[in-house]
Coordinates of C-alpha atoms in Angstrom, one line a residue:
Chain A
M1 CA 47.7 4.3 7.3
I2 CA 46.5 3.4 10.9
R3 CA 47.3 5.7 13.7
F4 CA 46.3 5.4 17.3
D5 CA 46.8 8.4 19.6
N6 CA 46.5 7.6 23.3
V7 CA 43.6 5.3 22.7
T8 CA 41.7 3.8 25.7
K9 CA 38.8 1.4 25.3
V10 CA 36.7 0.4 28.3
Y11 CA 33.8 -2.0 27.9
P12 CA 31.0 -1.1 30.2
T13 CA 30.7 -4.8 31.5
Q14 CA 34.4 -5.3 32.2
S15 CA 36.4 -4.0 35.1
G16 CA 39.7 -3.2 33.5
P17 CA 40.2 -1.4 30.1
A18 CA 40.6 -3.5 27.0
L19 CA 43.1 -1.1 25.6
E20 CA 44.9 1.5 27.7
S21 CA 46.6 4.6 26.3
L22 CA 47.7 2.9 23.1
T23 CA 49.8 5.1 20.8
M24 CA 51.1 3.5 17.6
E25 CA 51.3 4.0 13.9
V26 CA 51.2 1.6 11.0
E27 CA 52.7 2.9 7.7
R28 CA 51.3 2.3 4.3
G29 CA 52.4 -1.0 3.0
E30 CA 53.6 -2.4 6.3
F31 CA 53.1 -5.9 7.6
L32 CA 52.4 -6.0 11.3
F33 CA 51.9 -8.8 13.7
L34 CA 49.8 -8.1 16.8
V35 CA 50.6 -10.6 19.5
G36 CA 49.6 -11.1 23.1
P37 CA 47.6 -13.5 25.2
S38 CA 43.9 -13.9 24.9
G39 CA 42.2 -10.8 26.3
S40 CA 45.2 -8.6 25.7
G41 CA 43.3 -6.3 23.4
K42 CA 44.1 -7.6 19.9
S43 CA 40.5 -8.0 18.8
T44 CA 39.5 -4.7 20.3
F45 CA 42.3 -3.1 18.2
L46 CA 40.9 -4.6 15.0
R47 CA 37.3 -3.7 15.9
L48 CA 38.4 -0.1 16.6
V49 CA 40.0 0.1 13.2
L50 CA 36.8 -1.0 11.6
K51 CA 34.8 1.4 13.7
E52 CA 32.7 -1.5 15.1
E53 CA 33.6 0.0 18.5
R54 CA 34.4 3.6 19.5
P55 CA 37.3 4.4 21.7
T56 CA 36.5 5.6 25.2
S57 CA 39.1 8.3 24.7
G58 CA 41.9 9.1 22.2
R59 CA 42.0 9.5 18.5
I60 CA 42.2 7.0 15.7
R61 CA 43.0 7.7 12.1
V62 CA 42.5 5.1 9.4
A63 CA 43.3 5.6 5.7
G64 CA 43.4 9.3 6.2
K65 CA 40.1 9.5 8.0
D66 CA 39.6 10.7 11.6
L67 CA 37.2 8.0 12.9
H68 CA 35.9 10.3 15.6
R69 CA 34.7 12.7 13.0
L70 CA 33.5 10.0 10.5
S71 CA 29.7 10.0 10.5
N72 CA 27.9 6.7 10.9
W73 CA 26.6 6.6 7.3
K74 CA 30.2 7.0 6.0
V75 CA 31.4 4.0 8.0
P76 CA 30.5 1.5 5.1
H77 CA 32.8 3.5 2.8
L78 CA 35.6 3.2 5.3
R79 CA 35.0 -0.6 5.5
R80 CA 35.2 -0.9 1.7
R81 CA 38.9 0.1 2.0
I82 CA 39.5 -2.5 4.7
G83 CA 39.5 -6.3 4.0
T84 CA 38.9 -8.6 7.0
V85 CA 39.7 -12.3 7.5
F86 CA 38.7 -14.3 10.5
Q87 CA 39.8 -17.5 12.2
D88 CA 36.4 -19.1 11.3
F89 CA 36.4 -18.1 7.6
R90 CA 32.8 -16.9 7.8
L91 CA 31.8 -18.1 4.3
L92 CA 28.2 -18.5 3.2
P93 CA 27.6 -22.2 3.1
N94 CA 24.9 -22.1 0.5
K95 CA 27.0 -20.1 -2.0
T96 CA 29.7 -21.4 -4.3
V97 CA 33.3 -20.1 -4.0
F98 CA 32.7 -17.7 -6.9
E99 CA 29.4 -16.5 -5.3
N100 CA 31.0 -16.0 -1.9
V101 CA 33.6 -13.7 -3.4
A102 CA 31.2 -12.0 -5.8
F103 CA 28.9 -11.3 -2.8
A104 CA 31.4 -8.8 -1.4
L105 CA 31.2 -6.8 -4.7
Q106 CA 27.4 -7.3 -5.2
V107 CA 26.4 -5.8 -1.9
I108 CA 28.4 -2.7 -2.5
G109 CA 26.7 -2.2 -5.8
K110 CA 29.5 -3.1 -8.2
P111 CA 28.5 -3.7 -11.8
R112 CA 28.2 -7.3 -13.1
R113 CA 30.9 -6.7 -15.6
Q114 CA 33.4 -5.8 -12.9
I115 CA 32.4 -8.9 -10.9
A116 CA 32.9 -11.1 -13.9
R117 CA 36.4 -9.7 -14.3
D118 CA 37.7 -9.3 -10.8
V119 CA 36.4 -12.4 -9.1
P120 CA 38.3 -14.9 -11.3
A121 CA 41.4 -12.7 -11.1
V122 CA 41.4 -12.8 -7.3
L123 CA 40.6 -16.5 -7.2
D124 CA 43.6 -17.0 -9.4
L125 CA 45.7 -14.9 -7.1
V126 CA 44.8 -16.9 -4.0
G127 CA 45.4 -20.2 -5.9
L128 CA 41.8 -21.4 -6.2
D129 CA 41.5 -21.2 -10.0
G130 CA 39.4 -24.2 -11.2
K131 CA 37.5 -24.4 -7.9
Q132 CA 35.2 -21.5 -8.3
D133 CA 32.0 -23.7 -8.5
R134 CA 32.8 -25.7 -5.4
M135 CA 30.7 -25.3 -2.3
P136 CA 32.6 -24.3 0.9
D137 CA 32.0 -27.7 2.6
Q138 CA 33.8 -29.3 -0.4
L139 CA 37.0 -27.5 0.4
S140 CA 39.7 -28.0 3.0
G141 CA 40.2 -25.5 5.8
G142 CA 43.1 -23.9 4.0
E143 CA 41.1 -23.6 0.8
Q144 CA 38.2 -22.1 2.7
Q145 CA 40.5 -19.5 4.2
R146 CA 41.8 -18.7 0.8
V147 CA 38.3 -18.0 -0.3
A148 CA 37.9 -15.7 2.7
V149 CA 41.1 -13.9 1.8
A150 CA 39.9 -13.6 -1.8
R151 CA 36.7 -12.1 -0.6
A152 CA 38.5 -9.6 1.7
F153 CA 40.9 -8.6 -1.1
V154 CA 38.7 -8.6 -4.2
N155 CA 37.8 -4.9 -3.8
R156 CA 41.6 -4.1 -3.5
P157 CA 41.5 -2.6 0.0
L158 CA 44.2 -0.4 1.4
I159 CA 44.3 -2.5 4.6
L160 CA 43.9 -6.2 5.3
L161 CA 43.0 -7.1 8.8
A162 CA 43.5 -10.7 9.8
D163 CA 42.2 -12.0 13.1
E164 CA 44.0 -15.3 13.8
P165 CA 43.7 -16.4 10.2
T166 CA 45.7 -19.6 10.8
G167 CA 44.1 -20.4 14.1
N168 CA 42.1 -23.3 12.7
L169 CA 44.7 -24.6 10.3
D170 CA 47.6 -27.1 10.5
P171 CA 51.1 -25.7 10.3
A172 CA 51.7 -26.6 6.7
T173 CA 48.5 -25.1 5.5
S174 CA 49.2 -22.0 7.7
V175 CA 52.5 -21.4 5.8
G176 CA 50.5 -21.4 2.6
I177 CA 48.1 -18.7 4.0
M178 CA 51.1 -16.7 5.3
K179 CA 52.7 -16.8 1.8
L180 CA 49.4 -15.5 0.4
L181 CA 49.2 -12.7 2.9
D182 CA 52.8 -11.8 2.2
R183 CA 52.0 -11.7 -1.6
I184 CA 49.1 -9.4 -0.9
N185 CA 51.3 -7.2 1.3
R186 CA 53.7 -6.9 -1.6
T187 CA 51.0 -5.4 -3.8
G188 CA 51.2 -2.4 -1.4
T189 CA 48.3 -3.4 0.9
T190 CA 48.9 -2.8 4.6
V191 CA 48.4 -6.1 6.5
V192 CA 47.7 -6.3 10.2
M193 CA 47.5 -9.8 11.6
A194 CA 46.6 -10.7 15.2
T195 CA 48.0 -14.1 16.0
H196 CA 49.0 -16.7 18.6
D197 CA 51.1 -18.6 16.2
Q198 CA 54.7 -18.3 17.4
S199 CA 56.4 -20.2 14.6
I200 CA 54.8 -18.0 12.0
V201 CA 55.8 -14.8 13.7
D202 CA 59.3 -16.1 14.1
Q203 CA 59.6 -17.2 10.5
M204 CA 58.3 -14.0 8.9
R205 CA 60.5 -11.5 10.7
K206 CA 58.0 -8.6 10.3
R207 CA 57.2 -5.8 12.7
V208 CA 55.7 -7.2 16.0
I209 CA 53.6 -5.3 18.4
Q210 CA 52.9 -7.1 21.7
L211 CA 50.0 -6.2 23.9
E212 CA 49.4 -7.3 27.5
D213 CA 46.3 -6.3 29.5
G214 CA 45.6 -3.6 26.9
R215 CA 49.0 -2.0 27.1
L216 CA 51.7 -1.9 24.4
V217 CA 54.7 -3.8 25.9
R218 CA 56.8 -4.2 22.8
D219 CA 57.1 -2.7 19.4
Q220 CA 59.9 -4.3 17.4
S221 CA 60.6 -4.2 13.7
R222 CA 61.7 -7.6 12.3
G223 CA 60.6 -9.1 15.6
V224 CA 59.9 -12.5 17.0
Y225 CA 57.0 -13.8 19.0
G226 CA 59.0 -13.3 22.1
Y227 CA 57.0 -14.8 24.9
T228 CA 55.7 -18.1 25.9
R229 CA 52.1 -18.8 26.6
Chain B
M1 CA 21.7 -1.3 -6.6
R2 CA 21.2 -4.9 -7.7
F3 CA 17.5 -5.6 -7.7
Q4 CA 17.9 -9.3 -8.4
Y5 CA 19.8 -9.7 -5.1
V6 CA 17.2 -7.7 -3.2
F7 CA 14.2 -9.6 -4.6
S8 CA 15.8 -13.1 -4.1
E9 CA 16.5 -12.1 -0.5
I10 CA 12.9 -11.0 0.0
A11 CA 11.5 -14.3 -1.5
N12 CA 13.9 -16.3 0.7
G13 CA 13.0 -14.4 3.8
L14 CA 9.3 -14.7 3.3
R15 CA 9.6 -18.5 2.6
R16 CA 11.9 -19.2 5.5
N17 CA 9.7 -17.4 8.0
L18 CA 6.5 -18.7 6.5
T19 CA 4.5 -19.2 9.7
M20 CA 5.5 -15.8 11.0
T21 CA 4.7 -14.2 7.7
V22 CA 1.3 -15.8 7.7
A23 CA 0.8 -14.5 11.3
V24 CA 1.7 -11.0 10.2
V25 CA -0.6 -11.2 7.2
I26 CA -3.5 -12.3 9.3
T27 CA -2.9 -9.7 12.0
V28 CA -2.5 -6.9 9.5
S29 CA -5.6 -8.0 7.6
I30 CA -7.7 -8.1 10.8
S31 CA -6.5 -4.7 11.9
I32 CA -7.0 -3.2 8.5
A33 CA -10.5 -4.7 8.3
L34 CA -11.4 -3.2 11.6
F35 CA -9.9 0.1 10.7
G36 CA -11.9 0.0 7.4
T37 CA -15.1 -0.9 9.4
G38 CA -14.5 2.2 11.5
L39 CA -14.1 4.3 8.4
L40 CA -17.2 2.7 6.9
I41 CA -19.3 3.5 9.9
R42 CA -17.9 7.1 9.8
A43 CA -18.9 7.3 6.1
Q44 CA -22.3 5.9 7.0
S45 CA -22.6 8.4 9.7
E46 CA -21.8 11.2 7.3
A47 CA -24.2 9.9 4.7
T48 CA -27.0 9.7 7.3
K49 CA -26.3 13.1 8.6
G50 CA -26.2 14.6 5.1
Y51 CA -29.5 12.9 4.2
W52 CA -31.3 13.8 7.3
Y53 CA -29.9 17.3 7.9
D54 CA -31.2 18.4 4.5
K55 CA -34.7 17.6 5.9
V56 CA -34.1 18.8 9.5
E57 CA -35.9 21.9 10.4
I58 CA -37.0 23.7 13.5
S59 CA -40.7 24.1 14.1
V60 CA -41.9 27.1 16.0
F61 CA -45.5 26.4 17.2
M62 CA -47.6 29.4 17.9
C63 CA -50.3 29.6 20.6
N64 CA -53.8 28.8 19.8
A65 CA -57.0 29.5 21.8
Y66 CA -56.5 26.3 23.9
S67 CA -52.8 26.7 24.6
V68 CA -51.4 27.0 28.1
G69 CA -48.0 28.2 29.1
A70 CA -46.2 31.4 30.1
N71 CA -45.9 32.8 26.5
C72 CA -49.6 32.0 25.8
A73 CA -51.1 34.1 28.6
G74 CA -52.7 36.3 26.0
G75 CA -54.6 33.4 24.3
E76 CA -54.3 33.0 20.6
V77 CA -51.3 34.6 18.9
T78 CA -51.8 38.1 17.7
D79 CA -50.7 39.6 14.3
V80 CA -48.1 41.7 16.1
E81 CA -46.7 38.7 17.9
R82 CA -46.6 36.7 14.7
D83 CA -44.8 39.4 12.8
T84 CA -42.2 39.8 15.6
V85 CA -41.5 36.1 15.5
R86 CA -41.2 36.1 11.7
E87 CA -38.9 39.2 11.7
T88 CA -36.7 37.6 14.4
L89 CA -36.3 34.4 12.5
E90 CA -35.7 36.1 9.1
A91 CA -33.0 38.4 10.7
H92 CA -31.2 35.5 12.3
P93 CA -27.9 34.7 10.5
E94 CA -28.3 30.9 10.9
V95 CA -31.7 30.8 9.3
S96 CA -31.8 30.0 5.6
E97 CA -35.5 29.8 5.0
V98 CA -38.8 30.4 6.8
F99 CA -42.2 28.9 5.9
H100 CA -45.4 29.9 7.5
E101 CA -48.0 27.2 8.1
T102 CA -51.5 28.4 9.0
Q103 CA -54.0 26.4 11.1
E104 CA -55.9 25.4 7.9
E105 CA -52.7 24.2 6.3
A106 CA -51.8 22.2 9.4
Y107 CA -55.3 20.7 9.3
E108 CA -54.9 19.7 5.7
R109 CA -51.6 18.1 6.4
F110 CA -53.0 16.4 9.4
T111 CA -56.1 15.0 7.6
E112 CA -54.1 14.0 4.5
P113 CA -53.7 10.3 5.5
L114 CA -57.1 8.8 4.9
D115 CA -59.1 6.6 7.3
D116 CA -57.7 8.4 10.4
P117 CA -60.6 8.4 12.9
V118 CA -58.9 11.2 14.9
A119 CA -59.3 13.5 11.8
E120 CA -63.1 13.2 12.1
V121 CA -63.2 14.9 15.5
I122 CA -60.5 17.5 15.0
T123 CA -61.1 21.0 13.8
P124 CA -58.6 23.6 12.4
D125 CA -58.8 25.8 15.4
Q126 CA -57.5 23.1 17.6
L127 CA -54.3 22.9 15.7
Q128 CA -51.4 25.3 15.9
E129 CA -50.1 27.6 13.2
A130 CA -46.3 27.3 12.9
F131 CA -43.1 28.6 11.3
R132 CA -41.0 25.9 9.7
V133 CA -37.4 27.0 9.8
A134 CA -34.6 25.6 7.6
L135 CA -31.1 26.2 9.0
V136 CA -27.8 27.2 7.3
D137 CA -25.9 24.7 9.5
P138 CA -28.2 22.1 11.2
D139 CA -25.7 21.8 14.1
E140 CA -26.2 25.4 15.0
Y141 CA -29.8 25.1 16.1
D142 CA -29.3 26.3 19.7
G143 CA -29.1 30.0 18.9
V144 CA -32.2 30.0 16.8
V145 CA -34.2 28.1 19.4
S146 CA -33.3 30.4 22.2
A147 CA -33.9 33.5 20.0
V148 CA -37.6 32.7 19.6
A149 CA -38.5 30.3 22.4
G150 CA -39.1 33.2 24.9
L151 CA -41.2 35.4 22.6
P152 CA -44.8 36.0 23.4
G153 CA -47.2 34.0 21.3
V154 CA -44.7 31.1 20.9
Q155 CA -46.1 28.0 22.5
N156 CA -43.0 25.8 22.0
V157 CA -40.0 25.2 19.7
H158 CA -39.5 21.8 18.4
D159 CA -36.1 20.8 17.0
Q160 CA -36.1 17.6 14.9
R161 CA -32.4 17.1 15.4
E162 CA -33.1 15.9 18.9
V163 CA -34.9 12.9 17.4
L164 CA -31.9 11.9 15.3
G165 CA -29.4 12.5 18.2
P166 CA -29.6 8.9 19.6
L167 CA -29.0 7.5 16.1
F168 CA -25.9 9.5 15.7
R169 CA -24.7 8.7 19.1
L170 CA -25.1 5.0 18.4
L171 CA -23.2 5.3 15.1
S172 CA -20.3 7.3 16.6
G173 CA -20.2 4.7 19.4
F174 CA -19.8 1.9 16.9
Q175 CA -17.2 4.0 15.1
V176 CA -15.1 4.6 18.2
G177 CA -15.4 0.9 19.2
A178 CA -14.2 -0.2 15.8
I179 CA -11.3 2.3 15.8
V180 CA -10.2 1.3 19.3
V181 CA -10.1 -2.4 18.5
A182 CA -8.3 -1.5 15.2
V183 CA -5.7 0.5 17.1
I184 CA -5.2 -2.4 19.5
Q185 CA -4.8 -4.8 16.5
V186 CA -2.4 -2.4 14.8
I187 CA -0.2 -2.4 17.9
A188 CA -0.4 -6.2 18.0
A189 CA 0.5 -6.3 14.3
A190 CA 3.4 -3.9 14.8
L191 CA 4.8 -6.1 17.6
L192 CA 4.4 -9.2 15.6
I193 CA 6.1 -7.6 12.6
A194 CA 8.9 -6.5 14.9
N195 CA 9.4 -10.0 16.1
T196 CA 9.2 -11.5 12.7
I197 CA 11.8 -9.1 11.4
R198 CA 14.0 -9.7 14.4
L199 CA 13.8 -13.4 13.6
A200 CA 14.6 -12.8 10.0
A201 CA 17.5 -10.6 10.9
F202 CA 18.8 -13.3 13.3
N203 CA 18.4 -16.0 10.6
R204 CA 20.5 -14.0 8.2
R205 CA 23.0 -12.6 10.6
R206 CA 25.8 -14.4 8.8
E207 CA 25.0 -12.6 5.5
T208 CA 24.3 -9.3 7.1
G209 CA 27.5 -9.6 9.2
I210 CA 29.6 -10.1 6.0
M211 CA 27.7 -7.3 4.3
R212 CA 28.6 -4.9 7.1
L213 CA 32.2 -6.1 7.0
V214 CA 32.7 -5.5 3.3
G215 CA 31.0 -2.1 3.6
A216 CA 27.5 -2.5 2.3
S217 CA 25.4 0.5 3.2
N218 CA 22.8 0.3 5.9
F219 CA 20.1 1.0 3.4
Y220 CA 21.3 -1.9 1.2
I221 CA 21.4 -4.3 4.2
Q222 CA 18.0 -3.3 5.6
L223 CA 16.1 -2.9 2.4
P224 CA 15.2 -6.6 1.9
F225 CA 13.9 -6.8 5.5
I226 CA 11.8 -3.6 5.1
L227 CA 10.4 -4.7 1.8
E228 CA 9.7 -8.1 3.2
A229 CA 7.6 -6.6 6.0
A230 CA 6.0 -4.1 3.5
I231 CA 5.0 -7.0 1.2
A232 CA 3.5 -9.0 4.1
G233 CA 1.7 -5.8 5.2
L234 CA 0.4 -5.2 1.6
I235 CA -1.0 -8.7 1.4
G236 CA -2.6 -8.3 4.8
S237 CA -4.1 -5.0 3.8
I238 CA -5.5 -6.3 0.6
L239 CA -7.2 -9.1 2.5
G240 CA -8.5 -6.5 5.0
C241 CA -9.9 -4.5 2.2
V242 CA -11.6 -7.6 0.8
A243 CA -13.1 -8.1 4.2
V244 CA -14.5 -4.6 4.3
F245 CA -16.0 -5.0 0.8
A246 CA -17.6 -8.3 2.0
L247 CA -18.9 -6.6 5.2
H248 CA -20.4 -3.8 3.1
E249 CA -21.9 -6.2 0.6
V250 CA -23.6 -8.4 3.3
A251 CA -24.5 -5.9 6.0
V252 CA -25.4 -2.8 3.9
S253 CA -26.2 -3.9 0.4
R254 CA -28.1 -7.1 1.2
L255 CA -29.4 -6.6 4.8
L256 CA -29.8 -2.9 5.7
A257 CA -30.3 -0.9 2.5
P258 CA -33.2 -3.0 1.1
N259 CA -35.1 -3.0 4.4
F260 CA -34.5 0.6 5.5
T261 CA -35.0 2.6 2.4
F262 CA -36.0 5.8 4.1
T263 CA -32.4 6.8 4.6
A264 CA -29.1 7.0 2.7
W265 CA -26.5 4.2 2.8
V266 CA -22.8 4.1 1.9
D267 CA -22.3 2.6 -1.5
R268 CA -19.5 0.6 -3.0
G269 CA -17.9 3.8 -4.3
D270 CA -17.4 5.0 -0.7
V271 CA -15.6 1.8 0.1
W272 CA -13.3 2.2 -3.0
M273 CA -12.5 5.7 -1.7
M274 CA -11.1 4.1 1.5
V275 CA -9.0 1.4 -0.2
P276 CA -5.9 3.6 -0.9
W277 CA -5.8 4.7 2.7
L278 CA -6.2 1.2 4.1
L279 CA -3.4 -0.1 1.8
L280 CA -1.2 2.8 2.7
T281 CA -1.8 2.3 6.4
G282 CA -1.0 -1.4 6.3
V283 CA 2.2 -1.0 4.3
I284 CA 3.5 2.0 6.2
I285 CA 2.9 0.4 9.6
S286 CA 4.6 -2.8 8.5
A287 CA 7.6 -1.0 7.0
F288 CA 7.9 1.4 9.9
A289 CA 7.8 -1.5 12.5
S290 CA 10.5 -3.3 10.7
F291 CA 12.6 -0.2 10.2
I292 CA 12.5 0.5 14.0
T293 CA 13.3 -3.1 14.8
L294 CA 16.3 -3.1 12.4
R295 CA 17.7 0.1 13.9
R296 CA 18.1 -2.0 17.1
Y297 CA 19.2 -5.3 15.7
L298 CA 21.3 -4.4 12.6
R299 CA 23.4 -1.7 13.9
V300 CA 26.6 -0.4 12.2

């Protein structure tokens, strides 16, 4: 589903590479934790998958597409097959829960009928049924992140990328979000989650890839967090 | 494509950036008004030329008994000399018509206005017989003048176009001035639009960021901004056109045309002919400026 072949990314303003000769593969339906200290290359990895950045060298394949060959105007179509969740939720404050999720379908031109059908279904899936008319600031942090997950998942992407989705949440709420991501993973969606949250990684026992200074230092199935900050 | 979304975005954008939108509208209207004024002067120039060039002719004055000059050494023009001049003129490709005016005809024309004391003392033989020559293209007078100027019996060749020269130079000077100022204004308008759109894109970076993330096409993301600029440009252009109509009404219809009836003036129909071009210019400049800006600030 995601395949990196000897990928190096150097940002022009930085001295060392953000990623160095990274080779790895994520299979369809896998759940992968990406761990490592700040600046180890986790976010760069996610941005490369989304083709927000181009690798300095090496090849990347995502959902069967060679990103190097993918022309710019086709990038939006790639992103429709990838859902993304962030630490800071990134909801639109002037839209209701329903509108926030519907927005993701509206702007890719989905018909109203499909929006009316899919949005309530995904809100139900993330456990927000009955709250669809709330504004984001009327929700708790965990609920806001559920809205963000619903928005990322409403178009049924092949891949869900999560960049520290529990970073702003307390441990109990984080567990709820992890259960949700696990449920999404069980529908066949590949999940890649970058995180600092040791207890979550240790609990979930999923595949763990550890990066340090842009290099892959550990790739372990059913792994643990494995280092202390 | 969901038009409802696009239009609500445009309305929001125009409202949120009201001061900048107003600035864009004003700048565009001024530049379009100046551009329109340039076109108006050009149309006036054409109208004047068309009117006067129909009347412009070359006068070839023949020697009379009192003439001095190299070609008049033989005194009054002879029949042979006159025929040579006539044949030369009629054979010239740029000449459309030739009229011959005798000394008597010149005298009649001269004495026609009554109460002219000079007419009392003048006699036909003091006047010159002449050929009045109408040209195919009034701009091509040089060749005709040089073809006959040196012939014996020709006292001098008078080109009326030389009289109108300064008028046309003045008109084209005004025209160039108006266009230059218009171009400067258009540049200012384009920069202002670029800034406004950049501000709008910055204000909406949260929305556009999410749109990019969920895979909205570039076209869909940029369309509201481009339409926003185009609408501001359209409003500005309409105001600019109104200004051109007002200028035409005051300067031409009320001030110049009633007082200078001897020449042709641009009418309102000519102004209407310019309107589509002015609107198109305003809209395209605005849309293009925002498009270029967005390429830099809303990249994939």
